[in-house]
Backbone as numpy.savetxt, mean C-alpha at the origin, in Angstrom:
# Nx Ny Nz CAx CAy CAz Cx Cy Cz
-15.52 0.35 23.35 -15.47 1.04 21.63 -13.46 0.85 21.56
-13.65 0.08 20.96 -11.89 -0.12 20.30 -11.49 1.44 19.59
-10.06 0.82 19.89 -8.66 2.48 19.79 -7.98 1.58 18.81
-8.31 1.72 17.75 -7.92 1.63 16.54 -7.06 2.62 16.15
-5.48 1.90 15.68 -4.56 3.19 15.13 -4.62 2.14 13.54
-4.15 3.37 12.56 -3.83 2.88 11.04 -2.45 2.75 11.57
-1.44 1.19 11.13 0.13 0.98 11.19 0.94 1.74 10.95
-0.14 2.19 9.73 1.40 3.64 8.57 1.70 4.57 9.09
0.12 5.28 9.33 0.30 6.62 10.05 0.88 6.19 11.66
0.89 5.35 12.21 1.63 5.27 13.80 2.57 5.53 13.22
3.62 4.64 12.53 5.08 4.78 12.26 5.93 5.43 11.05
4.89 6.56 11.29 5.08 7.89 10.29 6.67 8.61 11.23
7.64 8.65 9.70 8.75 9.18 10.67 10.09 8.23 11.28
9.17 7.47 11.09 9.94 6.58 11.95 10.78 5.12 11.12
10.17 4.25 10.55 10.52 3.54 9.58 9.35 4.10 8.22
8.60 5.19 8.05 7.75 5.16 7.56 7.81 6.41 7.06
7.95 6.72 5.46 7.67 8.27 5.29 6.09 8.96 4.15
6.45 9.79 3.95 4.16 10.39 3.48 4.27 9.75 2.27
3.07 9.74 1.72 3.06 9.28 0.38 2.63 10.76 -0.38
2.70 11.72 0.50 2.60 12.98 -0.45 3.52 13.83 0.23
4.34 14.16 -0.30 5.48 15.01 0.03 5.59 16.36 -0.78
4.22 17.44 0.12 4.46 18.52 0.12 4.13 19.94 0.61
4.06 20.93 0.94 3.34 21.81 2.16 3.00 23.12 1.37
1.63 23.43 1.81 0.99 24.47 1.83 0.13 24.98 2.79
-0.43 26.04 2.76 -1.74 26.83 3.87 -2.77 26.97 3.06
-3.18 27.00 3.98 -4.73 27.36 3.59 -5.95 26.98 2.62
-6.65 27.54 2.10 -7.31 27.63 0.84 -6.39 26.30 0.01
-5.03 26.90 -0.41 -3.58 26.25 -1.41 -3.73 24.48 -0.85
-4.06 24.40 0.95 -3.82 23.11 0.72 -5.24 22.13 0.52
-6.38 22.98 0.58 -7.08 22.37 0.35 -7.87 21.71 -1.03
-6.57 23.00 -2.44 -7.02 22.48 -3.74 -5.61 21.66 -3.55
-4.30 20.96 -3.45 -4.01 20.66 -3.68 -3.78 19.08 -3.04
-4.89 18.83 -1.88 -5.44 17.99 -1.15 -6.61 17.26 -1.84
-7.08 17.97 -2.74 -8.37 17.32 -3.85 -7.63 17.02 -5.31
-6.66 17.70 -5.15 -5.44 17.17 -6.66 -5.13 15.78 -6.62
-4.61 15.74 -5.56 -4.00 14.36 -4.95 -5.27 13.30 -5.07
-6.06 13.99 -4.68 -7.42 13.03 -4.43 -8.00 12.08 -5.37
-7.79 13.39 -6.32 -8.00 13.13 -8.31 -7.38 11.93 -8.80
-5.39 12.58 -8.41 -4.77 11.79 -9.05 -4.84 10.27 -8.96
-5.18 9.95 -7.48 -4.85 8.59 -6.97 -6.27 7.79 -7.40
-7.19 8.39 -7.53 -8.86 8.26 -8.04 -8.52 7.72 -9.45
-8.18 8.47 -10.18 -7.39 8.05 -11.98 -7.03 7.03 -12.25
-5.56 7.04 -11.22 -4.65 5.92 -11.63 -5.28 4.60 -10.96
-5.59 4.16 -9.77 -6.86 3.31 -9.46 -7.73 2.99 -10.57
-8.35 3.54 -11.06 -9.33 3.39 -11.95 -8.60 3.03 -13.43
-7.66 3.52 -13.74 -7.59 3.26 -14.88 -6.03 1.89 -15.31
-5.68 2.39 -14.54 -4.39 1.23 -13.71 -4.95 -0.14 -12.98
-5.61 0.02 -12.42 -6.34 -1.05 -11.50 -5.67 -2.25 -12.14
-5.72 -2.91 -13.49 -5.67 -4.29 -13.22 -4.10 -4.33 -13.44
-3.51 -3.20 -13.27 -1.46 -3.29 -13.21 -1.36 -3.69 -11.88
-2.16 -3.81 -10.68 -1.60 -4.51 -9.45 -1.03 -3.36 -9.05
-1.71 -1.69 -8.66 -1.12 -0.62 -8.58 -1.16 -0.71 -6.81
-0.21 -0.58 -6.10 -0.18 -1.06 -4.34 -0.04 0.43 -4.10
0.76 1.39 -4.53 1.18 2.90 -3.52 1.20 3.66 -4.50
0.72 4.56 -3.98 0.81 5.66 -4.91 1.41 7.07 -4.21
2.98 7.74 -4.69 3.64 8.86 -4.20 3.70 9.92 -5.23
3.14 11.33 -3.82 3.33 12.50 -5.10 4.13 13.05 -4.54
4.90 13.79 -5.36 5.85 15.00 -4.35 5.25 15.80 -5.45
5.77 17.13 -4.87 5.13 18.22 -5.91 6.84 19.65 -5.92
6.43 20.25 -6.73 7.43 21.17 -7.08 6.82 22.37 -7.46
7.63 23.83 -7.20 6.66 24.71 -7.80 5.90 24.75 -9.56
6.60 24.02 -10.61 5.59 24.35 -11.59 6.03 22.59 -12.03
5.56 21.97 -10.91 5.66 20.17 -11.49 5.56 19.58 -11.01
4.63 17.57 -10.43 4.27 17.21 -10.09 4.93 15.84 -10.26
5.36 15.35 -9.28 6.14 13.78 -9.61 5.29 12.66 -9.14
4.61 11.93 -10.04 4.35 10.92 -9.45 4.73 9.41 -8.98
5.14 8.74 -8.23 5.34 7.75 -8.11 4.13 6.23 -8.21
4.71 5.66 -8.87 3.69 4.24 -9.36 4.49 2.92 -8.57
4.13 2.50 -7.57 4.16 1.06 -7.18 3.91 0.00 -7.46
4.04 -0.98 -8.27 2.75 -1.93 -9.08 3.84 -2.90 -9.42
2.70 -4.06 -9.86 3.31 -5.15 -9.72 3.36 -5.50 -10.66
3.03 -5.38 -12.03 3.52 -5.38 -13.12 3.66 -3.96 -14.03
4.13 -3.42 -14.09 4.97 -2.39 -14.55 4.22 -1.99 -16.19
4.42 -3.72 -17.05 4.64 -3.20 -18.53 3.61 -3.21 -19.09
2.20 -3.27 -18.16 1.00 -3.08 -18.73 0.90 -0.87 -18.42
1.47 -0.63 -17.14 1.37 1.12 -17.34 2.30 1.62 -18.40
3.42 0.65 -18.78 4.16 1.78 -19.90 3.83 1.30 -21.20
3.28 0.30 -21.24 2.85 -0.25 -22.35 3.94 -0.36 -23.66
3.67 -0.85 -24.79 4.55 -0.82 -25.83 5.37 0.52 -26.31
6.77 0.56 -26.33 7.31 1.49 -26.96 6.52 3.08 -25.47
6.57 2.79 -24.41 6.11 4.16 -23.67 4.45 4.83 -23.76
3.73 3.93 -24.42 3.31 4.60 -24.98 1.54 4.80 -23.83
1.38 3.71 -23.36 0.49 3.41 -21.87 0.59 4.46 -20.89
2.20 4.69 -20.60 2.61 5.85 -19.89 2.42 7.38 -20.07
3.03 7.37 -21.75 2.88 8.56 -22.40 1.13 9.55 -22.29
-0.07 8.18 -21.95 -1.12 8.62 -22.39 -1.45 9.15 -20.36
-1.19 8.79 -19.89 -1.41 8.78 -18.63 -0.97 10.11 -18.01
0.34 10.36 -18.78 0.52 11.39 -18.30 0.54 12.66 -18.72
-0.29 12.86 -19.83 -1.11 13.44 -20.42 -2.11 13.64 -20.32
-3.03 12.60 -19.64 -4.21 12.61 -18.62 -4.15 13.80 -17.62
-3.22 13.21 -16.70 -2.81 13.86 -15.96 -2.80 15.12 -15.50
-1.67 15.49 -16.75 -1.71 17.33 -17.27 -2.70 17.86 -17.53
-3.75 17.51 -18.01 -5.19 18.40 -18.45 -6.25 18.08 -16.96
-5.40 17.13 -15.88 -6.72 16.57 -14.48 -6.00 18.28 -14.11
-4.50 18.45 -13.73 -3.67 19.36 -12.87 -3.48 20.80 -13.35
-3.31 20.86 -14.83 -2.68 21.88 -15.58 -1.29 22.30 -14.94
-0.72 20.86 -14.65 0.59 20.99 -14.89 1.62 20.63 -15.52
2.87 20.42 -14.99 3.80 19.51 -15.41 3.83 18.27 -14.43
3.67 17.04 -15.22 3.77 16.00 -14.89 4.52 14.88 -15.26
5.06 14.35 -13.86 6.53 13.48 -14.69 6.01 12.04 -13.71
5.84 10.87 -14.44 5.67 9.62 -13.84 6.34 8.50 -13.97
6.86 8.46 -12.76 8.16 6.98 -12.35 7.30 5.70 -11.94
7.24 5.04 -12.62 7.05 3.51 -12.65 8.17 2.53 -11.77
7.65 2.00 -10.25 8.36 1.29 -9.59 7.95 -0.37 -9.35
8.79 -1.32 -9.97 8.05 -2.74 -9.78 8.77 -3.27 -8.67
7.34 -3.93 -7.96 7.05 -4.41 -7.00 7.47 -6.32 -7.03
8.63 -6.15 -6.64 9.32 -8.01 -7.03 8.74 -8.98 -5.85
8.09 -8.85 -4.99 7.66 -9.86 -4.20 5.92 -9.36 -4.05
4.93 -9.60 -4.86 3.68 -9.17 -4.57 2.84 -9.92 -3.41
3.33 -11.18 -3.50 2.70 -11.90 -1.85 2.72 -11.19 -0.58
3.75 -10.40 -0.66 4.24 -9.37 0.48 4.01 -8.31 0.35
3.04 -7.55 -0.64 2.68 -6.29 -0.26 1.35 -6.66 -0.03
1.04 -5.98 1.42 -0.07 -6.34 1.59 -1.99 -6.05 1.25
-1.50 -4.72 0.31 -2.26 -3.93 -0.45 -3.19 -4.86 -1.40
-1.74 -4.82 -1.85 -2.10 -7.25 -3.51 -2.90 -7.16 -2.75
-2.65 -8.21 -1.85 -2.94 -9.38 -1.06 -4.28 -9.55 -0.73
-5.30 -8.15 0.22 -6.37 -7.78 0.02 -6.89 -7.45 -1.33
-6.26 -6.87 -2.09 -6.81 -6.86 -3.77 -7.03 -8.43 -3.78
-6.21 -9.14 -3.70 -6.49 -10.44 -4.54 -7.42 -11.28 -3.56
-7.77 -11.00 -2.19 -8.24 -11.65 -1.64 -9.92 -10.99 -2.28
-10.05 -10.15 -2.37 -11.34 -9.42 -2.39 -11.84 -9.79 -4.03
-10.71 -9.89 -4.94 -11.45 -10.72 -6.37 -12.09 -11.98 -5.77
-11.03 -12.89 -5.24 -11.80 -13.84 -5.19 -13.02 -13.40 -4.24
-13.23 -13.15 -3.92 -14.06 -13.15 -2.75 -15.69 -12.89 -3.77
-14.76 -12.22 -4.55 -16.05 -11.76 -5.55 -16.18 -12.34 -6.44
-15.41 -13.35 -7.04 -15.41 -14.88 -7.98 -16.01 -15.71 -7.42
-16.61 -16.11 -5.44 -17.47 -16.58 -4.97 -16.57 -17.77 -4.69
-15.42 -17.92 -4.38 -14.16 -18.34 -3.64 -14.21 -18.68 -2.30
-14.22 -19.41 -1.47 -14.57 -19.12 -0.36 -13.43 -18.80 0.92
-13.85 -17.71 1.37 -12.74 -17.23 2.24 -11.89 -17.39 3.03
-12.53 -18.58 4.01 -11.26 -19.68 4.30 -10.54 -19.66 2.97
-10.52 -20.29 2.29 -9.90 -20.77 1.31 -8.69 -19.50 0.83
-9.57 -18.85 0.79 -8.64 -17.58 -0.25 -7.44 -17.05 0.77
-7.80 -17.04 2.02 -6.55 -16.63 3.52 -5.94 -17.23 3.55
-5.87 -18.65 3.71 -4.82 -19.27 3.56 -4.39 -19.68 3.05
-4.60 -19.62 1.77 -3.79 -19.73 0.38 -3.22 -18.36 0.26
-3.65 -17.08 0.95 -2.61 -15.82 1.02 -1.25 -15.93 1.93
-1.71 -17.05 3.35 -1.17 -16.51 4.06 0.40 -17.56 4.00
-0.22 -19.00 3.30 0.59 -19.84 3.13 1.75 -19.31 1.88
1.38 -18.33 0.93 2.22 -17.98 0.17 3.68 -16.79 0.70
2.36 -15.97 1.16 3.45 -15.01 2.44 4.82 -15.65 2.88
4.30 -16.05 3.84 5.29 -17.02 4.73 6.32 -17.51 4.14
5.41 -18.56 3.13 6.56 -19.19 2.12 7.97 -18.16 0.98
7.32 -16.95 1.30 8.45 -15.71 0.54 9.18 -15.55 1.61
8.54 -15.68 2.72 10.18 -14.66 3.94 8.85 -13.65 4.66
8.16 -13.83 4.88 7.44 -12.86 5.49 7.44 -13.44 7.44
7.72 -12.65 8.42 7.67 -13.05 9.34 6.57 -13.71 10.48
5.25 -12.63 9.65 4.34 -13.17 10.01 2.82 -12.54 9.49
1.91 -12.88 9.34 0.22 -12.29 8.44 -0.60 -12.42 9.01
-0.86 -11.61 9.00 -2.40 -11.52 9.98 -3.91 -10.96 9.24
-4.43 -11.62 8.82 -5.83 -11.03 7.98 -7.38 -11.44 8.20
-7.63 -10.55 8.30 -9.29 -10.29 8.63 -10.22 -9.76 7.70
-11.18 -10.32 7.76 -12.65 -10.09 6.91 -13.75 -10.47 7.36
-14.59 -8.99 7.16 -16.05 -8.80 7.95 -16.80 -8.31 6.44
-18.19 -9.08 7.17 -19.61 -9.03 6.51 -19.93 -9.93 6.06
-21.07 -9.87 5.12 -21.87 -11.28 5.19 -20.83 -12.35 4.51
-20.13 -13.20 5.32 -19.53 -14.07 4.73 -20.37 -15.54 4.25
-19.79 -15.24 3.00 -20.43 -17.08 2.31 -22.16 -16.67 2.06
-22.67 -15.51 2.08 -23.80 -15.22 2.37 -25.00 -15.55 3.26
-24.45 -15.44 4.52 -24.53 -15.13 6.08 -26.01 -14.47 6.32
-27.09 -14.56 6.70 -27.97 -13.42 7.46 -27.80 -12.33 7.66
-26.41 -13.20 8.65 -25.58 -11.69 9.99 -24.76 -11.72 9.22
-23.92 -10.38 9.92 -22.45 -10.18 9.33 -21.83 -10.70 10.83
-20.39 -11.05 10.40 -19.58 -11.89 11.32 -17.88 -11.12 10.65
-16.61 -11.27 11.88 -16.23 -11.60 11.45 -14.85 -12.20 11.82
-14.10 -12.68 10.82 -13.04 -13.21 10.76 -12.01 -13.12 10.57
-10.67 -14.24 11.28 -9.33 -13.60 11.28 -8.76 -14.32 11.89
-7.24 -14.65 10.38 -6.26 -16.25 10.82 -5.05 -15.39 10.53
-4.33 -15.65 12.03 -3.04 -15.03 11.74 -2.05 -16.42 12.18
-0.58 -16.37 11.60 0.71 -17.01 11.56 1.67 -16.59 11.64
2.52 -16.66 12.52 3.94 -16.01 12.70 3.08 -15.09 13.59
4.25 -13.61 13.77 4.01 -12.57 14.87 4.06 -11.59 14.14
3.05 -10.42 14.37 2.38 -9.67 14.25 2.16 -8.79 15.06
3.32 -8.02 15.51 3.70 -7.05 16.58 3.03 -5.46 16.52
2.26 -5.08 16.51 1.23 -4.30 15.84 1.89 -2.83 17.34
2.56 -2.99 18.36 2.15 -2.46 18.85 3.65 -1.67 19.21
4.70 -2.74 18.41 6.45 -2.20 18.24 6.60 -1.21 17.40
7.23 -0.17 17.40 7.09 0.91 16.24 8.32 0.53 15.52
8.75 -0.08 16.25 10.63 -0.20 14.77 10.11 -1.27 14.28
9.52 -2.00 14.49 8.27 -3.18 13.50 7.95 -2.83 12.22
8.63 -3.41 10.89 8.21 -3.25 9.45 6.31 -3.79 9.52
6.25 -3.50 9.45 4.25 -3.98 9.31 3.94 -3.27 8.33
3.85 -4.05 7.09 2.87 -3.31 5.94 1.11 -3.67 6.39
0.50 -2.15 5.70 -1.01 -2.55 5.96 -1.84 -2.51 5.06
-2.61 -3.14 4.87 -3.33 -3.02 3.39 -4.44 -3.39 3.84
-5.97 -2.84 2.73 -7.26 -2.86 2.86 -7.78 -2.71 1.56
-8.86 -3.53 1.66 -9.43 -3.87 0.15 -10.93 -3.97 0.32
-11.75 -3.95 -0.55 -13.15 -3.96 -0.72 -13.49 -5.07 -1.66
-14.94 -6.18 -1.45 -15.35 -6.86 -2.04 -16.88 -6.60 -2.39
-17.26 -6.19 -3.75 -18.62 -6.19 -3.75 -18.88 -7.46 -4.33
-19.63 -7.96 -3.36 -20.48 -9.58 -3.61 -21.71 -9.15 -3.57
-22.34 -10.33 -4.10 -24.29 -9.56 -4.39 -24.64 -9.53 -2.61
-23.84 -10.12 -2.13 -24.76 -10.05 -0.55 -24.32 -8.84 0.30
-23.32 -8.33 -0.38 -23.09 -6.75 0.01 -21.61 -6.91 -0.07
-21.02 -5.60 0.82 -19.39 -5.18 1.02 -18.87 -6.44 1.84
-17.92 -6.22 1.53 -17.29 -6.98 2.14 -15.87 -6.16 2.54
-15.17 -6.54 4.48 -13.69 -5.22 3.83 -12.37 -7.35 4.37
-11.46 -6.01 3.93 -10.69 -6.97 4.25 -9.38 -6.16 4.52
-8.51 -6.92 5.20 -7.63 -5.95 6.28 -6.53 -6.67 6.33
-5.13 -6.55 5.81 -3.65 -7.49 5.70 -2.95 -6.35 6.95
-2.23 -7.39 7.77 -1.16 -7.07 7.82 0.48 -7.96 7.85
1.49 -7.54 7.35 2.28 -8.31 7.44 3.75 -7.82 7.62
3.96 -8.52 8.59 4.98 -8.39 9.30 6.25 -8.92 8.52
7.68 -7.82 7.83 8.53 -8.13 7.49 10.09 -7.77 8.64
9.84 -8.26 9.54 11.60 -8.16 10.54 11.00 -6.71 10.87
12.54 -6.22 12.01 12.68 -5.04 12.74 13.27 -3.97 12.14
13.39 -2.51 12.37 14.16 -1.73 11.66 14.62 -1.14 12.57
16.05 -1.46 12.78 16.64 -1.09 13.88 17.59 0.45 13.55
18.11 2.05 14.41 19.15 2.12 14.10 20.30 1.82 14.49
21.68 2.29 13.96 23.12 2.11 15.13 22.60 2.74 15.99
23.24 1.75 17.36 24.01 2.75 18.32 24.87 3.98 18.23
24.27 5.01 18.61 25.47 6.36 18.54 26.62 5.90 18.88
27.12 5.93 18.33 28.72 5.82 19.04 29.74 7.07 18.42
30.49 7.84 19.52 31.16 8.70 19.12 32.12 9.23 18.07
31.65 9.86 17.28 32.28 10.37 15.39 33.71 10.75 15.87
34.45 10.28 14.64 35.83 10.37 14.75 35.96 11.74 13.96
36.97 12.41 13.24 37.32 13.28 12.11 36.78 12.34 10.58
35.95 12.79 10.21 35.79 12.56 8.24 34.73 10.98 8.35
34.09 10.71 10.06 33.08 9.76 10.11 31.73 10.28 9.68
30.60 9.34 9.19 29.57 9.97 8.82 28.88 8.50 9.86
27.64 9.08 10.08 26.90 7.61 10.60 25.61 7.45 9.85
25.15 6.54 10.34 24.29 6.14 9.01 23.20 5.49 9.40
22.07 5.28 8.83 21.41 4.26 9.19 21.20 2.94 8.95
21.50 2.17 9.95 20.88 0.83 9.21 19.64 -0.22 8.94
18.98 -0.74 8.75 18.37 -1.97 8.40 18.49 -3.12 8.76
17.93 -4.02 9.81 18.51 -4.61 10.36 17.62 -5.82 10.44
17.53 -7.34 9.68 16.11 -8.08 10.10 16.91 -8.91 11.20
15.86 -9.19 12.20 16.44 -10.56 13.03 16.32 -11.75 12.35
C-alpha cells in the first residue's frame, strides 16, 4: 500500500499558507466549509475558461474576501469591470454576506502545476496523444526556468482495454524535502474511453530562512527566499 502525501499539505506553514484562512467551531465550521466549497465550485464552473489556478478565501465578521489567481484576468474583470461585478453579486446571493473579489494575474502559466494539468487534460479530451502533450508541457516549463517537473497520467490511455499509468520526469523533483518549493496540481480528462487523471509536480527551487544572528538594537530579522 502506498503512502502518498499531498505536497501542498506537507509544506503548510513552512513555505505555503492555507487557501482558506478563517476559524470556527462546531456546526459553524461545517456551515462555513460547505460555503467555501460552493464558492470554489461556482468560480470553477463560471470562470473555467479564464484559467483559474488557485482560490483563496479570507473571512471577516461581515465580509468574505475571495482571491482568484488566474492566467487571463481580463475574462474575469470584463469590460469596465462588468463581469467581476456579476461574480460579486452572485457570490453575495450565495453566501448572504458582503463579498469582495480580488483578481491576481499568473505571470507564467506554464509554471503553474494546476494550469499545466488542466492544459494536458484539455488536449487529451481533444484526442491528442498523451505522450506528445506531456513532453510539450515539460519542455515549456523547463524553458521558463523550472528546475524539475514530473507529470503522471493514469487511466485507459490511447483507448487501451486495460488502464495503466505513465510518468515522465525531467530535472530534480525532491518531494521529501520540506524547503523545496514544489507546486502540485491535479486535473481529470473526460474522454470517450473513461476518466484519465493527470498529476503534475513542478520544482521551482528552495525557500531558505536566513540564519539566526544575534540581534542588535533596532534590527529586525526577516525571512529571505533563495533559489540555488
